[in-house]
PDB file of N, CA and C in Angstrom:
ATOM      1  N   MET V   1      17.416  -0.579 -24.296  1.00 50.00           N
ATOM      2  CA  MET V   1      16.709   0.392 -22.733  1.00 50.00           C
ATOM      3  C   MET V   1      15.697  -0.273 -22.323  1.00 50.00           C
ATOM      4  N   GLY V   2      14.578  -0.476 -23.120  1.00 63.00           N
ATOM      5  CA  GLY V   2      13.372  -1.438 -22.712  1.00 63.00           C
ATOM      6  C   GLY V   2      12.533  -0.687 -22.950  1.00 63.00           C
ATOM      7  N   THR V   3      11.096  -0.943 -22.675  1.00 78.00           N
ATOM      8  CA  THR V   3       9.700  -0.472 -23.502  1.00 78.00           C
ATOM      9  C   THR V   3       9.540   0.572 -21.756  1.00 78.00           C
ATOM     10  N   GLU V   4       8.483   1.203 -21.919  1.00 77.00           N
ATOM     11  CA  GLU V   4       7.786   2.492 -20.909  1.00 77.00           C
ATOM     12  C   GLU V   4       7.670   1.451 -19.404  1.00 77.00           C
ATOM     13  N   ARG V   5       7.007   0.801 -19.780  1.00 76.00           N
ATOM     14  CA  ARG V   5       6.294  -0.147 -19.208  1.00 76.00           C
ATOM     15  C   ARG V   5       7.229  -0.629 -17.873  1.00 76.00           C
ATOM     16  N   GLY V   6       8.376  -1.348 -19.272  1.00 91.00           N
ATOM     17  CA  GLY V   6       9.587  -2.183 -18.133  1.00 91.00           C
ATOM     18  C   GLY V   6      10.192  -0.760 -17.411  1.00 91.00           C
ATOM     19  N   ASN V   7      10.110   0.136 -17.833  1.00 93.00           N
ATOM     20  CA  ASN V   7      10.923   0.643 -17.405  1.00 93.00           C
ATOM     21  C   ASN V   7      10.264   1.599 -15.878  1.00 93.00           C
ATOM     22  N   VAL V   8       8.814   1.501 -15.919  1.00 92.00           N
ATOM     23  CA  VAL V   8       8.250   1.802 -15.027  1.00 92.00           C
ATOM     24  C   VAL V   8       8.365   1.030 -13.571  1.00 92.00           C
ATOM     25  N   LEU V   9       8.992  -0.302 -13.941  1.00 94.00           N
ATOM     26  CA  LEU V   9       8.641  -1.704 -13.622  1.00 94.00           C
ATOM     27  C   LEU V   9      10.232  -1.605 -12.511  1.00 94.00           C
ATOM     28  N   LEU V  10      11.346  -1.079 -13.698  1.00 94.00           N
ATOM     29  CA  LEU V  10      12.932  -1.329 -13.121  1.00 94.00           C
ATOM     30  C   LEU V  10      12.458  -0.142 -11.762  1.00 94.00           C
ATOM     31  N   GLU V  11      12.515   0.871 -12.512  1.00 93.00           N
ATOM     32  CA  GLU V  11      11.716   2.134 -11.652  1.00 93.00           C
ATOM     33  C   GLU V  11      11.053   2.091 -10.435  1.00 93.00           C
ATOM     34  N   ALA V  12      10.181   1.394  -9.910  1.00 94.00           N
ATOM     35  CA  ALA V  12       9.646   0.845  -8.739  1.00 94.00           C
ATOM     36  C   ALA V  12      10.359  -0.532  -7.919  1.00 94.00           C
ATOM     37  N   HIS V  13      11.381  -1.107  -9.011  1.00 93.00           N
ATOM     38  CA  HIS V  13      12.283  -1.988  -8.071  1.00 93.00           C
ATOM     39  C   HIS V  13      13.029  -1.526  -7.663  1.00 93.00           C
ATOM     40  N   LYS V  14      13.323  -0.476  -7.986  1.00 91.00           N
ATOM     41  CA  LYS V  14      15.028   0.957  -7.616  1.00 91.00           C
ATOM     42  C   LYS V  14      14.468   1.480  -5.907  1.00 91.00           C
ATOM     43  N   ILE V  15      13.112   1.477  -6.540  1.00 89.00           N
ATOM     44  CA  ILE V  15      12.796   2.417  -5.144  1.00 89.00           C
ATOM     45  C   ILE V  15      12.370   1.283  -4.069  1.00 89.00           C
ATOM     46  N   ILE V  16      11.901   0.604  -4.132  1.00 90.00           N
ATOM     47  CA  ILE V  16      11.363  -0.417  -2.639  1.00 90.00           C
ATOM     48  C   ILE V  16      12.420  -1.000  -2.862  1.00 90.00           C
ATOM     49  N   ASN V  17      13.297  -0.946  -3.158  1.00 88.00           N
ATOM     50  CA  ASN V  17      14.930  -2.172  -2.879  1.00 88.00           C
ATOM     51  C   ASN V  17      15.916  -1.248  -2.534  1.00 88.00           C
ATOM     52  N   GLY V  18      15.575   0.045  -2.369  1.00 85.00           N
ATOM     53  CA  GLY V  18      17.139   1.115  -2.742  1.00 85.00           C
ATOM     54  C   GLY V  18      16.701   2.109  -1.159  1.00 85.00           C
ATOM     55  N   ASP V  19      16.749   3.186  -1.590  1.00 77.00           N
ATOM     56  CA  ASP V  19      16.887   4.265  -0.886  1.00 77.00           C
ATOM     57  C   ASP V  19      15.776   4.543   0.045  1.00 77.00           C
ATOM     58  N   ARG V  20      14.720   4.367  -0.479  1.00 76.00           N
ATOM     59  CA  ARG V  20      13.443   4.245  -0.022  1.00 76.00           C
ATOM     60  C   ARG V  20      13.382   3.283   1.358  1.00 76.00           C
ATOM     61  N   GLN V  21      13.908   1.971   0.852  1.00 74.00           N
ATOM     62  CA  GLN V  21      13.961   0.956   2.168  1.00 74.00           C
ATOM     63  C   GLN V  21      14.948   1.613   3.192  1.00 74.00           C
ATOM     64  N   GLN V  22      16.028   2.186   2.741  1.00 75.00           N
ATOM     65  CA  GLN V  22      16.922   2.735   3.670  1.00 75.00           C
ATOM     66  C   GLN V  22      16.497   3.402   4.641  1.00 75.00           C
ATOM     67  N   SER V  23      15.837   4.558   3.915  1.00 81.00           N
ATOM     68  CA  SER V  23      15.306   5.732   4.570  1.00 81.00           C
ATOM     69  C   SER V  23      13.870   5.578   5.483  1.00 81.00           C
ATOM     70  N   TYR V  24      13.041   5.077   4.972  1.00 84.00           N
ATOM     71  CA  TYR V  24      11.919   4.224   5.953  1.00 84.00           C
ATOM     72  C   TYR V  24      11.362   2.854   6.393  1.00 84.00           C
ATOM     73  N   GLY V  25      12.791   2.014   6.543  1.00 84.00           N
ATOM     74  CA  GLY V  25      12.486   0.820   7.017  1.00 84.00           C
ATOM     75  C   GLY V  25      12.182  -0.094   5.970  1.00 84.00           C
ATOM     76  N   ASN V  26      11.977  -1.522   6.971  1.00 89.00           N
ATOM     77  CA  ASN V  26      11.447  -2.767   6.341  1.00 89.00           C
ATOM     78  C   ASN V  26       9.943  -2.599   6.056  1.00 89.00           C
ATOM     79  N   PRO V  27       9.129  -2.313   4.930  1.00 90.00           N
ATOM     80  CA  PRO V  27       8.283  -2.190   4.148  1.00 90.00           C
ATOM     81  C   PRO V  27       7.111  -2.835   4.674  1.00 90.00           C
ATOM     82  N   GLU V  28       7.426  -4.206   5.247  1.00 90.00           N
ATOM     83  CA  GLU V  28       6.461  -4.932   5.529  1.00 90.00           C
ATOM     84  C   GLU V  28       5.825  -4.387   6.946  1.00 90.00           C
ATOM     85  N   ASP V  29       7.344  -4.338   7.630  1.00 93.00           N
ATOM     86  CA  ASP V  29       6.512  -3.388   9.258  1.00 93.00           C
ATOM     87  C   ASP V  29       5.587  -2.196   9.030  1.00 93.00           C
ATOM     88  N   THR V  30       6.388  -1.432   8.490  1.00 94.00           N
ATOM     89  CA  THR V  30       5.560   0.051   8.290  1.00 94.00           C
ATOM     90  C   THR V  30       4.097  -0.152   7.551  1.00 94.00           C
ATOM     91  N   HIS V  31       4.056  -1.322   7.036  1.00 96.00           N
ATOM     92  CA  HIS V  31       2.887  -1.405   6.261  1.00 96.00           C
ATOM     93  C   HIS V  31       1.714  -2.192   7.434  1.00 96.00           C
ATOM     94  N   GLY V  32       2.557  -3.042   8.382  1.00 96.00           N
ATOM     95  CA  GLY V  32       2.221  -3.374   9.437  1.00 96.00           C
ATOM     96  C   GLY V  32       1.237  -2.235  10.359  1.00 96.00           C
ATOM     97  N   VAL V  33       1.963  -1.611  10.703  1.00 97.00           N
ATOM     98  CA  VAL V  33       1.924  -0.193  11.510  1.00 97.00           C
ATOM     99  C   VAL V  33       0.437   0.584  10.881  1.00 97.00           C
ATOM    100  N   ILE V  34       0.762   0.597   9.534  1.00 97.00           N
ATOM    101  CA  ILE V  34      -0.421   1.360   8.733  1.00 97.00           C
ATOM    102  C   ILE V  34      -1.961   0.471   9.045  1.00 97.00           C
ATOM    103  N   ALA V  35      -1.739  -0.497   8.985  1.00 98.00           N
ATOM    104  CA  ALA V  35      -2.791  -1.676   9.186  1.00 98.00           C
ATOM    105  C   ALA V  35      -3.750  -1.143  10.321  1.00 98.00           C
ATOM    106  N   GLU V  36      -2.586  -1.272  11.793  1.00 98.00           N
ATOM    107  CA  GLU V  36      -2.872  -0.990  13.144  1.00 98.00           C
ATOM    108  C   GLU V  36      -3.820   0.080  13.393  1.00 98.00           C
ATOM    109  N   LEU V  37      -3.459   1.112  12.674  1.00 98.00           N
ATOM    110  CA  LEU V  37      -3.438   2.871  12.295  1.00 98.00           C
ATOM    111  C   LEU V  37      -5.106   2.318  11.949  1.00 98.00           C
ATOM    112  N   TRP V  38      -5.117   1.536  10.739  1.00 98.00           N
ATOM    113  CA  TRP V  38      -6.359   2.148  10.331  1.00 98.00           C
ATOM    114  C   TRP V  38      -7.429   0.891  10.679  1.00 98.00           C
ATOM    115  N   ASN V  39      -6.811  -0.108  11.884  1.00 98.00           N
ATOM    116  CA  ASN V  39      -7.991  -1.090  12.288  1.00 98.00           C
ATOM    117  C   ASN V  39      -8.688   0.006  13.566  1.00 98.00           C
ATOM    118  N   GLY V  40      -7.699   0.903  14.665  1.00 97.00           N
ATOM    119  CA  GLY V  40      -8.273   1.418  15.198  1.00 97.00           C
ATOM    120  C   GLY V  40      -8.923   2.758  14.709  1.00 97.00           C
ATOM    121  N   TYR V  41      -8.608   3.261  13.582  1.00 97.00           N
ATOM    122  CA  TYR V  41      -9.972   4.261  13.056  1.00 97.00           C
ATOM    123  C   TYR V  41     -10.554   3.990  12.925  1.00 97.00           C
ATOM    124  N   MET V  42     -11.133   2.645  12.044  1.00 96.00           N
ATOM    125  CA  MET V  42     -12.218   1.488  11.427  1.00 96.00           C
ATOM    126  C   MET V  42     -13.565   1.469  13.427  1.00 96.00           C
ATOM    127  N   ARG V  43     -12.496   0.954  13.830  1.00 96.00           N
ATOM    128  CA  ARG V  43     -13.158   0.691  15.764  1.00 96.00           C
ATOM    129  C   ARG V  43     -13.764   2.009  15.864  1.00 96.00           C
ATOM    130  N   ALA V  44     -12.978   2.982  15.484  1.00 96.00           N
ATOM    131  CA  ALA V  44     -13.341   4.314  16.640  1.00 96.00           C
ATOM    132  C   ALA V  44     -14.669   4.872  15.509  1.00 96.00           C
ATOM    133  N   ILE V  45     -14.936   4.669  14.286  1.00 95.00           N
ATOM    134  CA  ILE V  45     -15.969   5.094  13.697  1.00 95.00           C
ATOM    135  C   ILE V  45     -17.193   4.021  14.153  1.00 95.00           C
ATOM    136  N   ALA V  46     -16.795   2.510  14.258  1.00 95.00           N
ATOM    137  CA  ALA V  46     -17.762   2.049  14.466  1.00 95.00           C
ATOM    138  C   ALA V  46     -18.493   2.230  15.205  1.00 95.00           C
ATOM    139  N   MET V  47     -17.866   2.508  16.587  1.00 94.00           N
ATOM    140  CA  MET V  47     -18.509   2.628  18.603  1.00 94.00           C
ATOM    141  C   MET V  47     -18.706   4.065  17.955  1.00 94.00           C
ATOM    142  N   THR V  48     -18.396   5.005  17.656  1.00 96.00           N
ATOM    143  CA  THR V  48     -19.047   6.468  17.778  1.00 96.00           C
ATOM    144  C   THR V  48     -20.687   5.962  16.358  1.00 96.00           C
ATOM    145  N   GLN V  49     -20.879   5.213  16.325  1.00 95.00           N
ATOM    146  CA  GLN V  49     -22.310   4.942  14.986  1.00 95.00           C
ATOM    147  C   GLN V  49     -22.888   3.849  16.340  1.00 95.00           C
ATOM    148  N   GLY V  50     -22.191   3.047  16.747  1.00 95.00           N
ATOM    149  CA  GLY V  50     -22.939   2.550  17.783  1.00 95.00           C
ATOM    150  C   GLY V  50     -23.365   1.216  17.478  1.00 95.00           C
ATOM    151  N   LYS V  51     -22.056   0.382  16.250  1.00 94.00           N
ATOM    152  CA  LYS V  51     -21.990  -0.435  15.996  1.00 94.00           C
ATOM    153  C   LYS V  51     -20.570  -1.769  16.861  1.00 94.00           C
ATOM    154  N   ASP V  52     -21.621  -2.695  16.401  1.00 93.00           N
ATOM    155  CA  ASP V  52     -20.577  -3.893  16.847  1.00 93.00           C
ATOM    156  C   ASP V  52     -19.619  -3.805  16.383  1.00 93.00           C
ATOM    157  N   ILE V  53     -18.166  -3.812  17.311  1.00 91.00           N
ATOM    158  CA  ILE V  53     -16.699  -3.454  16.885  1.00 91.00           C
ATOM    159  C   ILE V  53     -16.176  -4.906  16.363  1.00 91.00           C
ATOM    160  N   SER V  54     -16.565  -6.046  16.779  1.00 91.00           N
ATOM    161  CA  SER V  54     -16.811  -7.151  16.270  1.00 91.00           C
ATOM    162  C   SER V  54     -16.809  -8.060  15.172  1.00 91.00           C
ATOM    163  N   GLN V  55     -17.498  -7.294  14.654  1.00 90.00           N
ATOM    164  CA  GLN V  55     -17.783  -7.646  12.753  1.00 90.00           C
ATOM    165  C   GLN V  55     -17.106  -6.851  12.179  1.00 90.00           C
ATOM    166  N   ILE V  56     -15.855  -5.874  12.651  1.00 92.00           N
ATOM    167  CA  ILE V  56     -15.007  -4.889  11.226  1.00 92.00           C
ATOM    168  C   ILE V  56     -14.090  -6.078  11.262  1.00 92.00           C
ATOM    169  N   PRO V  57     -13.834  -6.331  10.083  1.00 94.00           N
ATOM    170  CA  PRO V  57     -12.948  -7.072   9.827  1.00 94.00           C
ATOM    171  C   PRO V  57     -11.738  -6.390  10.092  1.00 94.00           C
ATOM    172  N   ILE V  58     -10.654  -7.102  10.504  1.00 97.00           N
ATOM    173  CA  ILE V  58      -8.881  -6.767  10.584  1.00 97.00           C
ATOM    174  C   ILE V  58      -7.949  -6.813   9.758  1.00 97.00           C
ATOM    175  N   LEU V  59      -7.602  -5.692   9.450  1.00 98.00           N
ATOM    176  CA  LEU V  59      -6.654  -5.548   8.031  1.00 98.00           C
ATOM    177  C   LEU V  59      -5.028  -5.648   8.961  1.00 98.00           C
ATOM    178  N   ARG V  60      -4.819  -6.566   7.716  1.00 97.00           N
ATOM    179  CA  ARG V  60      -3.417  -6.538   7.797  1.00 97.00           C
ATOM    180  C   ARG V  60      -2.432  -5.841   7.086  1.00 97.00           C
ATOM    181  N   SER V  61      -1.183  -6.807   7.211  1.00 97.00           N
ATOM    182  CA  SER V  61       0.018  -5.243   6.601  1.00 97.00           C
ATOM    183  C   SER V  61      -0.229  -5.597   5.069  1.00 97.00           C
ATOM    184  N   GLU V  62      -0.427  -6.731   4.905  1.00 97.00           N
ATOM    185  CA  GLU V  62      -0.940  -6.910   3.138  1.00 97.00           C
ATOM    186  C   GLU V  62      -1.986  -6.441   2.389  1.00 97.00           C
ATOM    187  N   ASP V  63      -2.746  -6.081   3.538  1.00 98.00           N
ATOM    188  CA  ASP V  63      -4.389  -5.396   3.088  1.00 98.00           C
ATOM    189  C   ASP V  63      -4.091  -3.795   3.165  1.00 98.00           C
ATOM    190  N   ALA V  64      -3.253  -3.333   3.939  1.00 98.00           N
ATOM    191  CA  ALA V  64      -2.278  -1.777   3.892  1.00 98.00           C
ATOM    192  C   ALA V  64      -1.963  -1.808   2.305  1.00 98.00           C
ATOM    193  N   ALA V  65      -0.962  -2.831   2.052  1.00 98.00           N
ATOM    194  CA  ALA V  65      -0.171  -2.410   0.348  1.00 98.00           C
ATOM    195  C   ALA V  65      -1.417  -2.743  -0.655  1.00 98.00           C
ATOM    196  N   LEU V  66      -2.280  -3.626  -0.486  1.00 98.00           N
ATOM    197  CA  LEU V  66      -3.148  -3.544  -1.776  1.00 98.00           C
ATOM    198  C   LEU V  66      -4.064  -2.075  -1.616  1.00 98.00           C
ATOM    199  N   LEU V  67      -4.555  -1.442  -0.163  1.00 98.00           N
ATOM    200  CA  LEU V  67      -5.277  -0.683  -0.247  1.00 98.00           C
ATOM    201  C   LEU V  67      -4.109   0.522  -0.797  1.00 98.00           C
ATOM    202  N   MET V  68      -3.073   0.675  -0.305  1.00 97.00           N
ATOM    203  CA  MET V  68      -2.362   1.443  -1.513  1.00 97.00           C
ATOM    204  C   MET V  68      -2.419   1.542  -2.462  1.00 97.00           C
ATOM    205  N   VAL V  69      -2.509   0.830  -3.299  1.00 98.00           N
ATOM    206  CA  VAL V  69      -3.009   0.562  -4.794  1.00 98.00           C
ATOM    207  C   VAL V  69      -3.633   0.980  -4.695  1.00 98.00           C
ATOM    208  N   LEU V  70      -4.762   0.742  -4.257  1.00 97.00           N
ATOM    209  CA  LEU V  70      -6.183   1.267  -4.280  1.00 97.00           C
ATOM    210  C   LEU V  70      -6.213   2.859  -4.488  1.00 97.00           C
ATOM    211  N   PHE V  71      -5.277   3.722  -3.452  1.00 96.00           N
ATOM    212  CA  PHE V  71      -5.393   5.001  -3.296  1.00 96.00           C
ATOM    213  C   PHE V  71      -4.402   5.649  -4.841  1.00 96.00           C
ATOM    214  N   LYS V  72      -3.441   4.874  -5.362  1.00 95.00           N
ATOM    215  CA  LYS V  72      -2.818   5.058  -6.479  1.00 95.00           C
ATOM    216  C   LYS V  72      -3.952   5.156  -8.043  1.00 95.00           C
ATOM    217  N   ILE V  73      -4.810   3.994  -7.764  1.00 95.00           N
ATOM    218  CA  ILE V  73      -5.664   4.249  -8.579  1.00 95.00           C
ATOM    219  C   ILE V  73      -6.645   4.897  -8.596  1.00 95.00           C
ATOM    220  N   ALA V  74      -7.132   5.450  -7.388  1.00 94.00           N
ATOM    221  CA  ALA V  74      -8.459   6.695  -7.051  1.00 94.00           C
ATOM    222  C   ALA V  74      -7.673   7.936  -7.883  1.00 94.00           C
ATOM    223  N   ARG V  75      -6.185   8.209  -7.428  1.00 92.00           N
ATOM    224  CA  ARG V  75      -5.979   9.160  -7.903  1.00 92.00           C
ATOM    225  C   ARG V  75      -5.784   9.375  -9.417  1.00 92.00           C
ATOM    226  N   GLU V  76      -5.437   8.181 -10.123  1.00 91.00           N
ATOM    227  CA  GLU V  76      -5.435   7.949 -11.908  1.00 91.00           C
ATOM    228  C   GLU V  76      -7.501   8.183 -11.720  1.00 91.00           C
ATOM    229  N   LEU V  77      -8.122   7.679 -11.636  1.00 92.00           N
ATOM    230  CA  LEU V  77      -9.573   7.523 -11.861  1.00 92.00           C
ATOM    231  C   LEU V  77     -10.417   9.347 -11.554  1.00 92.00           C
ATOM    232  N   ASN V  78      -9.381  10.239 -10.410  1.00 91.00           N
ATOM    233  CA  ASN V  78     -10.056  11.647 -10.305  1.00 91.00           C
ATOM    234  C   ASN V  78      -8.958  12.054 -11.162  1.00 91.00           C
ATOM    235  N   GLY V  79      -8.226  11.893 -12.756  1.00 85.00           N
ATOM    236  CA  GLY V  79      -7.852  12.508 -13.229  1.00 85.00           C
ATOM    237  C   GLY V  79      -6.430  13.474 -12.435  1.00 85.00           C
ATOM    238  N   ALA V  80      -5.590  13.213 -11.567  1.00 77.00           N
ATOM    239  CA  ALA V  80      -4.769  13.485 -10.657  1.00 77.00           C
ATOM    240  C   ALA V  80      -3.451  12.700 -10.808  1.00 77.00           C
ATOM    241  N   GLY V  81      -3.294  11.776 -11.796  1.00 73.00           N
ATOM    242  CA  GLY V  81      -2.523  10.300 -12.005  1.00 73.00           C
ATOM    243  C   GLY V  81      -1.291  11.098 -12.755  1.00 73.00           C
ATOM    244  N   VAL V  82      -0.382  10.597 -12.380  1.00 87.00           N
ATOM    245  CA  VAL V  82       1.103  11.238 -12.855  1.00 87.00           C
ATOM    246  C   VAL V  82       1.980   9.814 -12.923  1.00 87.00           C
ATOM    247  N   ARG V  83       2.785   9.610 -13.355  1.00 90.00           N
ATOM    248  CA  ARG V  83       3.525   8.443 -13.766  1.00 90.00           C
ATOM    249  C   ARG V  83       4.124   8.049 -12.380  1.00 90.00           C
ATOM    250  N   ASP V  84       4.699   8.522 -11.737  1.00 90.00           N
ATOM    251  CA  ASP V  84       5.101   8.361 -10.169  1.00 90.00           C
ATOM    252  C   ASP V  84       3.858   7.644  -9.185  1.00 90.00           C
ATOM    253  N   SER V  85       2.114   8.067  -9.928  1.00 92.00           N
ATOM    254  CA  SER V  85       1.119   6.902  -8.864  1.00 92.00           C
ATOM    255  C   SER V  85       1.709   5.644 -10.050  1.00 92.00           C
ATOM    256  N   ALA V  86       1.535   5.134 -10.717  1.00 92.00           N
ATOM    257  CA  ALA V  86       1.875   3.922 -11.800  1.00 92.00           C
ATOM    258  C   ALA V  86       3.225   3.395 -11.160  1.00 92.00           C
ATOM    259  N   VAL V  87       3.955   4.177 -10.833  1.00 94.00           N
ATOM    260  CA  VAL V  87       5.509   3.522 -10.307  1.00 94.00           C
ATOM    261  C   VAL V  87       5.012   3.326  -8.785  1.00 94.00           C
ATOM    262  N   ASP V  88       4.655   4.187  -8.238  1.00 94.00           N
ATOM    263  CA  ASP V  88       4.392   3.581  -6.683  1.00 94.00           C
ATOM    264  C   ASP V  88       3.553   2.660  -6.423  1.00 94.00           C
ATOM    265  N   ALA V  89       2.289   2.111  -7.450  1.00 96.00           N
ATOM    266  CA  ALA V  89       1.001   1.041  -7.371  1.00 96.00           C
ATOM    267  C   ALA V  89       2.127  -0.280  -7.881  1.00 96.00           C
ATOM    268  N   ALA V  90       2.897  -0.260  -9.020  1.00 96.00           N
ATOM    269  CA  ALA V  90       3.879  -1.262  -9.359  1.00 96.00           C
ATOM    270  C   ALA V  90       4.423  -1.476  -8.129  1.00 96.00           C
ATOM    271  N   GLY V  91       5.281  -0.634  -7.400  1.00 95.00           N
ATOM    272  CA  GLY V  91       5.688  -1.110  -6.265  1.00 95.00           C
ATOM    273  C   GLY V  91       5.264  -1.725  -4.875  1.00 95.00           C
ATOM    274  N   TYR V  92       3.879  -1.298  -4.654  1.00 96.00           N
ATOM    275  CA  TYR V  92       3.279  -1.135  -3.487  1.00 96.00           C
ATOM    276  C   TYR V  92       3.211  -3.260  -4.372  1.00 96.00           C
ATOM    277  N   LEU V  93       2.700  -3.048  -5.104  1.00 97.00           N
ATOM    278  CA  LEU V  93       2.476  -4.764  -5.424  1.00 97.00           C
ATOM    279  C   LEU V  93       3.377  -5.384  -4.990  1.00 97.00           C
ATOM    280  N   GLY V  94       4.423  -4.932  -5.772  1.00 96.00           N
ATOM    281  CA  GLY V  94       6.166  -5.911  -5.354  1.00 96.00           C
ATOM    282  C   GLY V  94       6.044  -6.098  -3.751  1.00 96.00           C
ATOM    283  N   ILE V  95       5.428  -5.071  -3.105  1.00 95.00           N
ATOM    284  CA  ILE V  95       5.906  -5.689  -1.488  1.00 95.00           C
ATOM    285  C   ILE V  95       5.134  -6.609  -0.859  1.00 95.00           C
ATOM    286  N   TYR V  96       3.332  -6.278  -1.710  1.00 97.00           N
ATOM    287  CA  TYR V  96       2.498  -7.262  -1.611  1.00 97.00           C
ATOM    288  C   TYR V  96       3.382  -8.562  -1.599  1.00 97.00           C
ATOM    289  N   ALA V  97       3.263  -8.965  -3.171  1.00 96.00           N
ATOM    290  CA  ALA V  97       4.156  -9.895  -3.425  1.00 96.00           C
ATOM    291  C   ALA V  97       5.213 -11.045  -2.196  1.00 96.00           C
ATOM    292  N   SER V  98       5.768  -9.599  -2.055  1.00 95.00           N
ATOM    293  CA  SER V  98       6.359 -10.234  -1.127  1.00 95.00           C
ATOM    294  C   SER V  98       5.924 -10.762  -0.004  1.00 95.00           C
ATOM    295  N   MET V  99       5.130  -9.791   0.274  1.00 96.00           N
ATOM    296  CA  MET V  99       4.683 -10.162   1.920  1.00 96.00           C
ATOM    297  C   MET V  99       3.654 -11.913   2.253  1.00 96.00           C
ATOM    298  N   ARG V 100       3.329 -11.921   0.474  1.00 95.00           N
ATOM    299  CA  ARG V 100       2.665 -13.481   0.616  1.00 95.00           C
ATOM    300  C   ARG V 100       3.378 -14.338   0.046  1.00 95.00           C
ATOM    301  N   GLY V 101       5.079 -13.984   0.087  1.00 94.00           N
ATOM    302  CA  GLY V 101       6.115 -15.173  -0.592  1.00 94.00           C
ATOM    303  C   GLY V 101       5.966 -15.665  -1.706  1.00 94.00           C
ATOM    304  N   TYR V 102       5.283 -15.101  -2.608  1.00 94.00           N
ATOM    305  CA  TYR V 102       5.067 -15.220  -4.101  1.00 94.00           C
ATOM    306  C   TYR V 102       6.751 -14.939  -5.063  1.00 94.00           C
TER     307      TYR V 102
END
């Protein structure tokens, strides 16, 4: 059956390639939309603070995937981590690797 670490990766594999993709669509497209929403939010914050919005980095879909990994890490650091967070983080890294063509 494999080790627990292997099982976490297998579960992430099933999630990102199975029902979740069928339910929510292509993760590359979804992460592109997430990045655009975050970009708009960051520009709005900069504008309300009187900052030059041309200096704000533009997030890409790959950045959104990595930031979602950090979100899962934050849950772990905050003591709210569960197995699901590790599975999701592995899944987001798999999506990131796919976006990068690895």
